Amino acid sequence: MVNIKNYLRLNKLPHIWCPGCGNGTVVRALITAIDKLGFKKDEIVVFTGIGCSARTNAILDFNTIQTTHGRTLAFATGFKLMRPEMKVIVITGDGDGAAIGGNHLIHAARRNVDITTILINNSIYGMTGGQYSPLSPQGAYATTAPYGNIEPPFDICELVKAAGATFVGRGTVYHIHLTIDLITKALSHKGFSFVEVISQCPVGYGRRNNMRSPYEMLLWQKEHAIMVKQADKYSKEDLKDKFLIGELWVNHERTEFMDSYNALVKRLSEGMKGGEV
Amino acid sequence: MPKKFKVNLNPKWCKSCGICVEFCPKRVFEFSKDGKVRVVREGDCIGCKNCELRCPDYAVEVWEEEA
Ligand code: SF4
Ligand code: SF4
Ligand code: SF4
């Protein structure tokens, strides 16, 4: 098993997350995948935005850049263009990534830029005080939904797939081995890869939604997740309050953004040699 | 001889969230009276690493003891 301390900033531990918060386990999954693939620490750059998910790069011992709320993918895309040899990873949350950063997310997917995005979905804005997000389940309680959330959530994986992402998977903190596997595949994929990890926020979400302990929240993940390969064994009715996990979408047909960009540069420089653009 | 495992809990990082207490199949961890989680049955550990993998605070480490 990987010694994850080799990849952590030990002087930043214990981290600031609440007891039982899933974020720490997602960090472990990411480190395990990176270790498995044999990347050097300096080959990796991790971008985050704002929110509890953004604190991942306080403890990750890679090149790390914290950006503005929701705009992470714009910064990361610019960086990738400048330093295409680097492995660019974005860690975001359901508020940061699907609400404020929703537009950047769909356009990064549309461009199929070679970035791995991990969206930690804890169903709530944790850091800012428990407001509902576009991924909070309908009926869930939040500080801004004291009588229950009336809005239906996005299926963010379907959204990103429809926008053009070429690898899409969903794991949970409970299904840690699956999540490690999905992140490993996402990091090995060329193009825009996206992994949603359903995580637990015992303090901002669990307390308000009848799940008192982190353990209960992990059991909720276990009981509500269906492996995508098994999905056809269930009726529509059975699947109503469930979510699919596993590798949801892979497409090797679409051209990656940097390849299109480099082809353009080549075409233009050849044109210039010939005396015309 | 069955394998023996060491279970180390770092009290500086542990936040007593209880995840290891619940996930350990051998009940190696327990909440003590002061509300802190402690290793109480190290000898029963089977090395499944459920605790180490799921601890959000990297506070547990399990390794096989040399015979
Ligand atoms: S508020 Fe929620 S997501 Fe944020 S650190 Fe606490 S438990 Fe984790
Ligand atoms: S899972 Fe980790 S933080 Fe939680 S009680 Fe066990 S050792 Fe402590
Ligand atoms: S390795 Fe398994 S048996 Fe040993 S303490 Fe951890 S959870 Fe319990």
Tab-separated table of C-alpha atoms and ligand atoms in Angstrom:
chain	number	residue	atom	x	y	z
A	1	MET	CA	0.000	0.000	0.000
A	2	VAL	CA	1.210	3.494	-0.826
A	3	ASN	CA	2.764	5.512	1.975
A	4	ILE	CA	0.565	8.529	1.514
A	5	LYS	CA	2.630	10.636	3.882
A	6	ASN	CA	5.167	10.934	1.046
A	7	TYR	CA	2.612	13.040	-0.821
A	8	LEU	CA	1.263	15.172	2.026
A	9	ARG	CA	2.464	18.425	3.563
A	10	LEU	CA	2.869	17.026	7.037
A	11	ASN	CA	3.179	20.462	8.630
A	12	LYS	CA	-0.421	21.128	7.509
A	13	LEU	CA	-1.776	18.133	9.422
A	14	PRO	CA	-4.123	17.660	11.171
A	15	HIS	CA	-6.117	19.260	8.354
A	16	ILE	CA	-8.935	21.721	8.987
A	17	TRP	CA	-11.829	19.513	7.874
A	18	CYS	CA	-14.475	18.491	10.411
A	19	PRO	CA	-14.389	15.035	12.053
A	20	GLY	CA	-15.536	12.377	9.579
A	21	CYS	CA	-15.489	14.660	6.513
A	22	GLY	CA	-15.048	12.655	3.295
A	23	ASN	CA	-12.572	15.085	1.721
A	24	GLY	CA	-9.586	13.478	3.434
A	25	THR	CA	-10.507	10.092	1.995
A	26	VAL	CA	-10.844	11.541	-1.522
A	27	VAL	CA	-7.326	12.947	-1.124
A	28	ARG	CA	-6.140	9.449	-0.220
A	29	ALA	CA	-7.818	8.039	-3.339
A	30	LEU	CA	-6.130	10.636	-5.542
A	31	ILE	CA	-2.705	10.029	-4.014
A	32	THR	CA	-3.086	6.262	-4.389
A	33	ALA	CA	-3.939	6.681	-8.075
A	34	ILE	CA	-1.005	9.046	-8.678
A	35	ASP	CA	1.375	6.666	-6.906
A	36	LYS	CA	0.064	3.728	-8.934
A	37	LEU	CA	0.715	5.566	-12.196
A	38	GLY	CA	4.226	6.518	-11.100
A	39	PHE	CA	4.020	10.274	-11.656
A	40	LYS	CA	6.749	12.384	-10.094
A	41	LYS	CA	5.429	14.998	-7.694
A	42	ASP	CA	6.746	17.813	-9.877
A	43	GLU	CA	4.857	16.581	-12.943
A	44	ILE	CA	1.545	17.270	-11.234
A	45	VAL	CA	-0.270	20.537	-10.716
A	46	VAL	CA	-3.489	20.666	-8.720
A	47	PHE	CA	-5.892	23.579	-9.109
A	48	THR	CA	-8.705	24.297	-6.690
A	49	GLY	CA	-11.273	27.057	-6.238
A	50	ILE	CA	-13.096	28.013	-3.059
A	51	GLY	CA	-14.899	25.850	-0.532
A	52	CYS	CA	-14.087	22.826	1.587
A	53	SER	CA	-12.953	20.959	-1.551
A	54	ALA	CA	-10.399	23.708	-2.193
A	55	ARG	CA	-8.582	22.887	1.029
A	56	THR	CA	-7.324	19.672	-0.594
A	57	ASN	CA	-4.426	21.593	-2.049
A	58	ALA	CA	-3.372	22.890	1.334
A	59	ILE	CA	-2.251	19.369	2.248
A	60	LEU	CA	-1.329	17.893	-1.161
A	61	ASP	CA	2.422	18.135	-1.726
A	62	PHE	CA	2.340	18.830	-5.479
A	63	ASN	CA	2.449	22.098	-7.372
A	64	THR	CA	-0.797	23.617	-6.126
A	65	ILE	CA	-2.705	26.717	-7.144
A	66	GLN	CA	-5.801	28.026	-5.445
A	67	THR	CA	-7.923	30.218	-7.690
A	68	THR	CA	-11.174	32.176	-7.437
A	69	HIS	CA	-14.591	30.674	-6.743
A	70	GLY	CA	-15.739	28.504	-9.650
A	71	ARG	CA	-13.125	29.788	-12.122
A	72	THR	CA	-10.655	26.980	-11.574
A	73	LEU	CA	-11.064	25.366	-14.974
A	74	ALA	CA	-10.363	28.644	-16.764
A	75	PHE	CA	-7.045	28.991	-14.914
A	76	ALA	CA	-6.262	25.322	-15.448
A	77	THR	CA	-6.980	25.497	-19.191
A	78	GLY	CA	-4.645	28.475	-19.573
A	79	PHE	CA	-1.957	26.659	-17.638
A	80	LYS	CA	-2.331	23.497	-19.723
A	81	LEU	CA	-1.836	25.510	-22.909
A	82	MET	CA	1.371	26.963	-21.517
A	83	ARG	CA	2.747	23.778	-19.964
A	84	PRO	CA	1.223	20.872	-21.907
A	85	GLU	CA	3.745	18.394	-20.475
A	86	MET	CA	2.262	18.785	-16.964
A	87	LYS	CA	-0.528	16.615	-15.564
A	88	VAL	CA	-3.255	19.086	-14.676
A	89	ILE	CA	-5.799	18.132	-12.028
A	90	VAL	CA	-8.752	20.225	-10.872
A	91	ILE	CA	-10.470	19.504	-7.574
A	92	THR	CA	-13.801	21.190	-7.087
A	93	GLY	CA	-17.042	20.769	-5.171
A	94	ASP	CA	-20.736	20.788	-5.994
A	95	GLY	CA	-21.097	24.500	-5.217
A	96	ASP	CA	-17.781	25.574	-6.731
A	97	GLY	CA	-17.982	23.271	-9.760
A	98	ALA	CA	-21.671	22.913	-10.609
A	99	ALA	CA	-23.084	26.307	-9.566
A	100	ILE	CA	-20.567	29.152	-9.733
A	101	GLY	CA	-18.252	27.215	-12.026
A	102	GLY	CA	-20.943	25.399	-14.004
A	103	ASN	CA	-20.273	27.360	-17.153
A	104	HIS	CA	-16.526	26.760	-17.062
A	105	LEU	CA	-17.208	23.084	-16.498
A	106	ILE	CA	-19.368	22.627	-19.584
A	107	HIS	CA	-16.947	24.576	-21.774
A	108	ALA	CA	-13.882	22.674	-20.571
A	109	ALA	CA	-15.805	19.489	-21.403
A	110	ARG	CA	-16.842	20.889	-24.793
A	111	ARG	CA	-13.215	21.696	-25.630
A	112	ASN	CA	-12.110	18.261	-24.480
A	113	VAL	CA	-9.032	19.813	-22.928
A	114	ASP	CA	-6.672	17.304	-21.313
A	115	ILE	CA	-7.508	17.990	-17.657
A	116	THR	CA	-8.740	15.603	-14.967
A	117	THR	CA	-11.497	17.128	-12.852
A	118	ILE	CA	-12.550	15.570	-9.569
A	119	LEU	CA	-15.803	16.970	-8.241
A	120	ILE	CA	-16.338	16.146	-4.586
A	121	ASN	CA	-20.114	16.130	-4.213
A	122	ASN	CA	-21.139	16.522	-0.585
A	123	SER	CA	-24.617	17.865	-1.537
A	124	ILE	CA	-24.120	21.207	0.207
A	125	TYR	CA	-22.052	24.380	0.529
A	126	GLY	CA	-20.097	23.283	3.588
A	127	MET	CA	-17.653	26.110	4.197
A	128	THR	CA	-20.065	28.993	3.649
A	129	GLY	CA	-22.697	27.694	6.037
A	130	GLY	CA	-24.843	24.911	4.614
A	131	GLN	CA	-26.682	26.437	1.636
A	132	TYR	CA	-28.153	24.009	-0.919
A	133	SER	CA	-26.306	23.534	-4.200
A	134	PRO	CA	-27.467	22.411	-7.665
A	135	LEU	CA	-26.511	18.881	-6.603
A	136	SER	CA	-28.454	18.794	-3.316
A	137	PRO	CA	-31.150	16.137	-3.560
A	138	GLN	CA	-34.748	17.300	-3.909
A	139	GLY	CA	-36.312	17.420	-0.471
A	140	ALA	CA	-32.977	17.812	1.345
A	141	TYR	CA	-32.703	20.367	4.138
A	142	ALA	CA	-30.241	23.239	4.016
A	143	THR	CA	-29.920	26.643	5.670
A	144	THR	CA	-31.448	28.127	2.506
A	145	ALA	CA	-34.032	25.325	2.271
A	146	PRO	CA	-35.395	25.073	5.826
A	147	TYR	CA	-38.572	23.346	4.572
A	148	GLY	CA	-36.770	21.093	2.106
A	149	ASN	CA	-35.202	21.784	-1.276
A	150	ILE	CA	-37.875	22.107	-3.988
A	151	GLU	CA	-35.385	22.074	-6.886
A	152	PRO	CA	-34.384	18.919	-8.771
A	153	PRO	CA	-30.578	18.434	-8.875
A	154	PHE	CA	-28.406	18.051	-11.953
A	155	ASP	CA	-27.046	14.668	-12.824
A	156	ILE	CA	-23.636	16.315	-13.203
A	157	CYS	CA	-22.090	13.264	-14.909
A	158	GLU	CA	-24.778	13.290	-17.606
A	159	LEU	CA	-24.350	17.025	-18.020
A	160	VAL	CA	-20.582	16.813	-18.487
A	161	LYS	CA	-20.946	13.859	-20.830
A	162	ALA	CA	-23.472	15.735	-22.971
A	163	ALA	CA	-21.154	18.747	-23.041
A	164	GLY	CA	-18.370	16.634	-24.580
A	165	ALA	CA	-16.226	15.106	-21.822
A	166	THR	CA	-14.507	11.940	-22.999
A	167	PHE	CA	-14.159	10.089	-19.685
A	168	VAL	CA	-16.870	10.233	-17.022
A	169	GLY	CA	-17.123	8.189	-13.835
A	170	ARG	CA	-18.817	8.322	-10.464
A	171	GLY	CA	-17.560	6.846	-7.215
A	172	THR	CA	-18.223	7.388	-3.541
A	173	VAL	CA	-16.089	7.646	-0.428
A	174	TYR	CA	-17.623	4.364	0.745
A	175	HIS	CA	-16.635	2.631	-2.540
A	176	ILE	CA	-13.035	3.706	-2.074
A	177	HIS	CA	-11.493	0.989	-4.267
A	178	LEU	CA	-13.781	1.903	-7.165
A	179	THR	CA	-12.975	5.584	-6.680
A	180	ILE	CA	-9.225	4.891	-6.772
A	181	ASP	CA	-9.742	2.896	-9.964
A	182	LEU	CA	-11.816	5.646	-11.605
A	183	ILE	CA	-9.288	8.350	-10.746
A	184	THR	CA	-6.492	6.132	-12.089
A	185	LYS	CA	-8.380	5.717	-15.373
A	186	ALA	CA	-9.215	9.419	-15.537
A	187	LEU	CA	-5.558	10.381	-15.039
A	188	SER	CA	-4.508	7.945	-17.785
A	189	HIS	CA	-7.100	9.313	-20.211
A	190	LYS	CA	-6.211	11.916	-22.825
A	191	GLY	CA	-8.940	14.538	-23.044
A	192	PHE	CA	-11.351	15.983	-20.512
A	193	SER	CA	-11.877	13.392	-17.782
A	194	PHE	CA	-14.354	13.852	-14.982
A	195	VAL	CA	-14.903	11.898	-11.775
A	196	GLU	CA	-17.710	12.784	-9.393
A	197	VAL	CA	-17.118	11.443	-5.889
A	198	ILE	CA	-20.160	11.335	-3.617
A	199	SER	CA	-18.801	12.355	-0.238
A	200	GLN	CA	-20.055	12.970	3.268
A	201	CYS	CA	-20.352	16.337	4.993
A	202	PRO	CA	-21.504	15.297	8.454
A	203	VAL	CA	-21.512	18.849	9.788
A	204	GLY	CA	-23.123	20.915	7.018
A	205	TYR	CA	-25.407	18.256	5.514
A	206	GLY	CA	-25.723	15.150	7.690
A	207	ARG	CA	-26.858	16.958	10.829
A	208	ARG	CA	-29.724	18.604	8.947
A	209	ASN	CA	-30.717	15.478	7.063
A	210	ASN	CA	-31.156	12.888	9.734
A	211	MET	CA	-27.723	11.358	9.420
A	212	ARG	CA	-26.053	11.929	12.734
A	213	SER	CA	-22.697	10.236	12.208
A	214	PRO	CA	-20.173	9.979	9.383
A	215	TYR	CA	-20.740	6.218	9.505
A	216	GLU	CA	-24.469	6.638	8.775
A	217	MET	CA	-23.583	8.823	5.816
A	218	LEU	CA	-21.209	6.199	4.461
A	219	LEU	CA	-23.940	3.587	4.807
A	220	TRP	CA	-26.294	5.918	2.894
A	221	GLN	CA	-23.745	5.943	0.052
A	222	LYS	CA	-23.544	2.167	0.134
A	223	GLU	CA	-27.307	1.731	0.054
A	224	HIS	CA	-28.051	4.299	-2.660
A	225	ALA	CA	-25.333	3.451	-5.171
A	226	ILE	CA	-25.918	0.980	-8.005
A	227	MET	CA	-23.053	-0.281	-10.152
A	228	VAL	CA	-23.715	0.871	-13.698
A	229	LYS	CA	-23.110	-2.662	-15.018
A	230	GLN	CA	-25.953	-3.948	-12.826
A	231	ALA	CA	-28.359	-1.125	-13.658
A	232	ASP	CA	-30.445	-3.074	-16.177
A	233	LYS	CA	-31.401	-5.540	-13.443
A	234	TYR	CA	-33.406	-2.786	-11.725
A	235	SER	CA	-36.766	-1.264	-12.663
A	236	LYS	CA	-37.151	2.478	-13.184
A	237	GLU	CA	-39.066	2.599	-9.922
A	238	ASP	CA	-36.201	0.914	-8.018
A	239	LEU	CA	-33.686	3.350	-9.468
A	240	LYS	CA	-35.704	6.451	-8.574
A	241	ASP	CA	-33.807	7.423	-5.432
A	242	LYS	CA	-30.553	5.725	-6.433
A	243	PHE	CA	-27.484	6.881	-8.357
A	244	LEU	CA	-25.219	4.976	-10.722
A	245	ILE	CA	-21.550	4.457	-9.952
A	246	GLY	CA	-18.677	3.137	-12.066
A	247	GLU	CA	-17.254	4.064	-15.436
A	248	LEU	CA	-20.193	5.857	-17.067
A	249	TRP	CA	-18.769	7.064	-20.370
A	250	VAL	CA	-15.621	6.783	-22.469
A	251	ASN	CA	-15.140	8.253	-25.937
A	252	HIS	CA	-11.889	8.010	-27.881
A	253	GLU	CA	-13.263	9.634	-31.045
A	254	ARG	CA	-13.135	13.321	-30.163
A	255	THR	CA	-9.947	15.312	-30.769
A	256	GLU	CA	-8.267	16.689	-27.674
A	257	PHE	CA	-8.035	20.491	-27.499
A	258	MET	CA	-4.213	20.720	-27.460
A	259	ASP	CA	-4.002	18.490	-30.530
A	260	SER	CA	-6.346	20.823	-32.411
A	261	TYR	CA	-4.368	23.813	-31.201
A	262	ASN	CA	-0.999	22.306	-32.191
A	263	ALA	CA	-2.380	21.332	-35.604
A	264	LEU	CA	-3.432	24.940	-36.111
A	265	VAL	CA	-0.001	26.243	-35.091
A	266	LYS	CA	1.642	23.794	-37.483
A	267	ARG	CA	-0.637	24.728	-40.359
A	268	LEU	CA	-0.034	28.421	-39.842
A	269	SER	CA	3.738	28.132	-39.456
A	270	GLU	CA	3.979	26.034	-42.599
A	271	GLY	CA	1.907	28.645	-44.380
A	272	MET	CA	4.257	31.351	-43.172
A	273	LYS	CA	7.307	29.516	-44.482
A	274	GLY	CA	5.614	29.491	-47.831
A	275	GLY	CA	5.204	33.261	-47.563
A	276	GLU	CA	1.507	33.374	-46.810
A	277	VAL	CA	-0.708	32.840	-43.806
B	1	MET	CA	1.062	-19.177	13.270
B	2	PRO	CA	-1.580	-16.603	12.366
B	3	LYS	CA	-0.199	-13.261	11.187
B	4	LYS	CA	0.217	-10.497	13.752
B	5	PHE	CA	-0.497	-6.863	12.989
B	6	LYS	CA	0.461	-3.561	14.545
B	7	VAL	CA	-2.284	-0.929	14.662
B	8	ASN	CA	-0.998	2.565	15.297
B	9	LEU	CA	-3.385	5.436	16.007
B	10	ASN	CA	-1.871	8.904	15.927
B	11	PRO	CA	-3.725	10.870	18.630
B	12	LYS	CA	-2.455	14.174	17.227
B	13	TRP	CA	-4.350	13.680	13.955
B	14	CYS	CA	-7.338	11.570	15.069
B	15	LYS	CA	-10.595	13.525	15.407
B	16	SER	CA	-12.544	10.639	16.965
B	17	CYS	CA	-15.042	10.542	14.085
B	18	GLY	CA	-15.771	6.865	14.796
B	19	ILE	CA	-15.385	5.597	11.214
B	20	CYS	CA	-12.691	3.075	12.188
B	21	VAL	CA	-14.735	1.986	15.223
B	22	GLU	CA	-17.695	1.122	12.978
B	23	PHE	CA	-15.814	-0.339	10.030
B	24	CYS	CA	-13.424	-2.621	11.887
B	25	PRO	CA	-14.749	-6.205	11.627
B	26	LYS	CA	-12.811	-7.183	14.762
B	27	ARG	CA	-13.775	-4.285	17.026
B	28	VAL	CA	-10.151	-3.289	17.501
B	29	PHE	CA	-11.109	0.342	18.257
B	30	GLU	CA	-13.360	1.732	20.962
B	31	PHE	CA	-14.567	5.093	22.192
B	32	SER	CA	-13.138	5.574	25.655
B	33	LYS	CA	-14.940	7.480	28.383
B	34	ASP	CA	-13.360	10.798	27.421
B	35	GLY	CA	-14.893	10.481	23.917
B	36	LYS	CA	-11.536	9.685	22.279
B	37	VAL	CA	-11.055	6.670	20.020
B	38	ARG	CA	-8.394	4.209	21.167
B	39	VAL	CA	-6.917	0.895	20.026
B	40	VAL	CA	-8.121	-1.705	22.527
B	41	ARG	CA	-7.817	-5.103	20.814
B	42	GLU	CA	-4.737	-4.856	18.599
B	43	GLY	CA	-4.165	-8.617	18.900
B	44	ASP	CA	-7.460	-9.332	17.077
B	45	CYS	CA	-6.537	-7.311	13.980
B	46	ILE	CA	-6.680	-9.291	10.723
B	47	GLY	CA	-4.964	-6.623	8.625
B	48	CYS	CA	-7.921	-5.833	6.354
B	49	LYS	CA	-6.974	-2.130	6.414
B	50	ASN	CA	-10.597	-0.943	6.378
B	51	CYS	CA	-9.593	1.533	9.074
B	52	GLU	CA	-6.481	2.872	7.367
B	53	LEU	CA	-8.189	3.268	3.986
B	54	ARG	CA	-11.262	5.045	5.317
B	55	CYS	CA	-9.770	7.208	8.061
B	56	PRO	CA	-10.255	10.745	6.715
B	57	ASP	CA	-7.402	12.010	8.875
B	58	TYR	CA	-4.615	9.531	8.007
B	59	ALA	CA	-4.445	8.777	11.713
B	60	VAL	CA	-4.362	4.953	11.552
B	61	GLU	CA	-1.602	2.812	10.161
B	62	VAL	CA	-1.635	-0.969	10.100
B	63	TRP	CA	1.330	-3.160	9.270
B	64	GLU	CA	2.308	-6.785	9.638
B	65	GLU	CA	4.646	-7.549	12.491
B	66	GLU	CA	7.804	-9.435	11.661
B	67	ALA	CA	7.664	-12.943	13.134
C	1	SF4	S1	-18.335	21.565	6.438
C	1	SF4	FE1	-18.689	19.553	5.590
C	1	SF4	S2	-17.404	19.389	3.767
C	1	SF4	FE2	-16.684	21.139	4.992
C	1	SF4	S3	-15.046	20.308	6.273
C	1	SF4	FE3	-16.923	20.191	7.465
C	1	SF4	S4	-17.746	18.153	7.042
C	1	SF4	FE4	-16.220	18.579	5.461
C	2	SF4	S1	-11.285	6.997	11.474
C	2	SF4	FE1	-9.395	8.112	11.898
C	2	SF4	S2	-10.028	10.092	12.712
C	2	SF4	FE2	-11.810	8.753	12.775
C	2	SF4	S3	-11.743	7.900	14.838
C	2	SF4	FE3	-10.656	6.463	13.541
C	2	SF4	S4	-8.511	7.074	13.645
C	2	SF4	FE4	-9.700	8.766	14.455
C	3	SF4	S1	-6.899	-3.586	9.702
C	3	SF4	FE1	-9.015	-4.310	9.737
C	3	SF4	S2	-9.081	-5.642	11.518
C	3	SF4	FE2	-7.231	-4.436	11.720
C	3	SF4	S3	-7.826	-2.701	12.953
C	3	SF4	FE3	-8.065	-2.066	10.846
C	3	SF4	S4	-10.195	-2.499	10.340
C	3	SF4	FE4	-9.709	-3.624	12.228
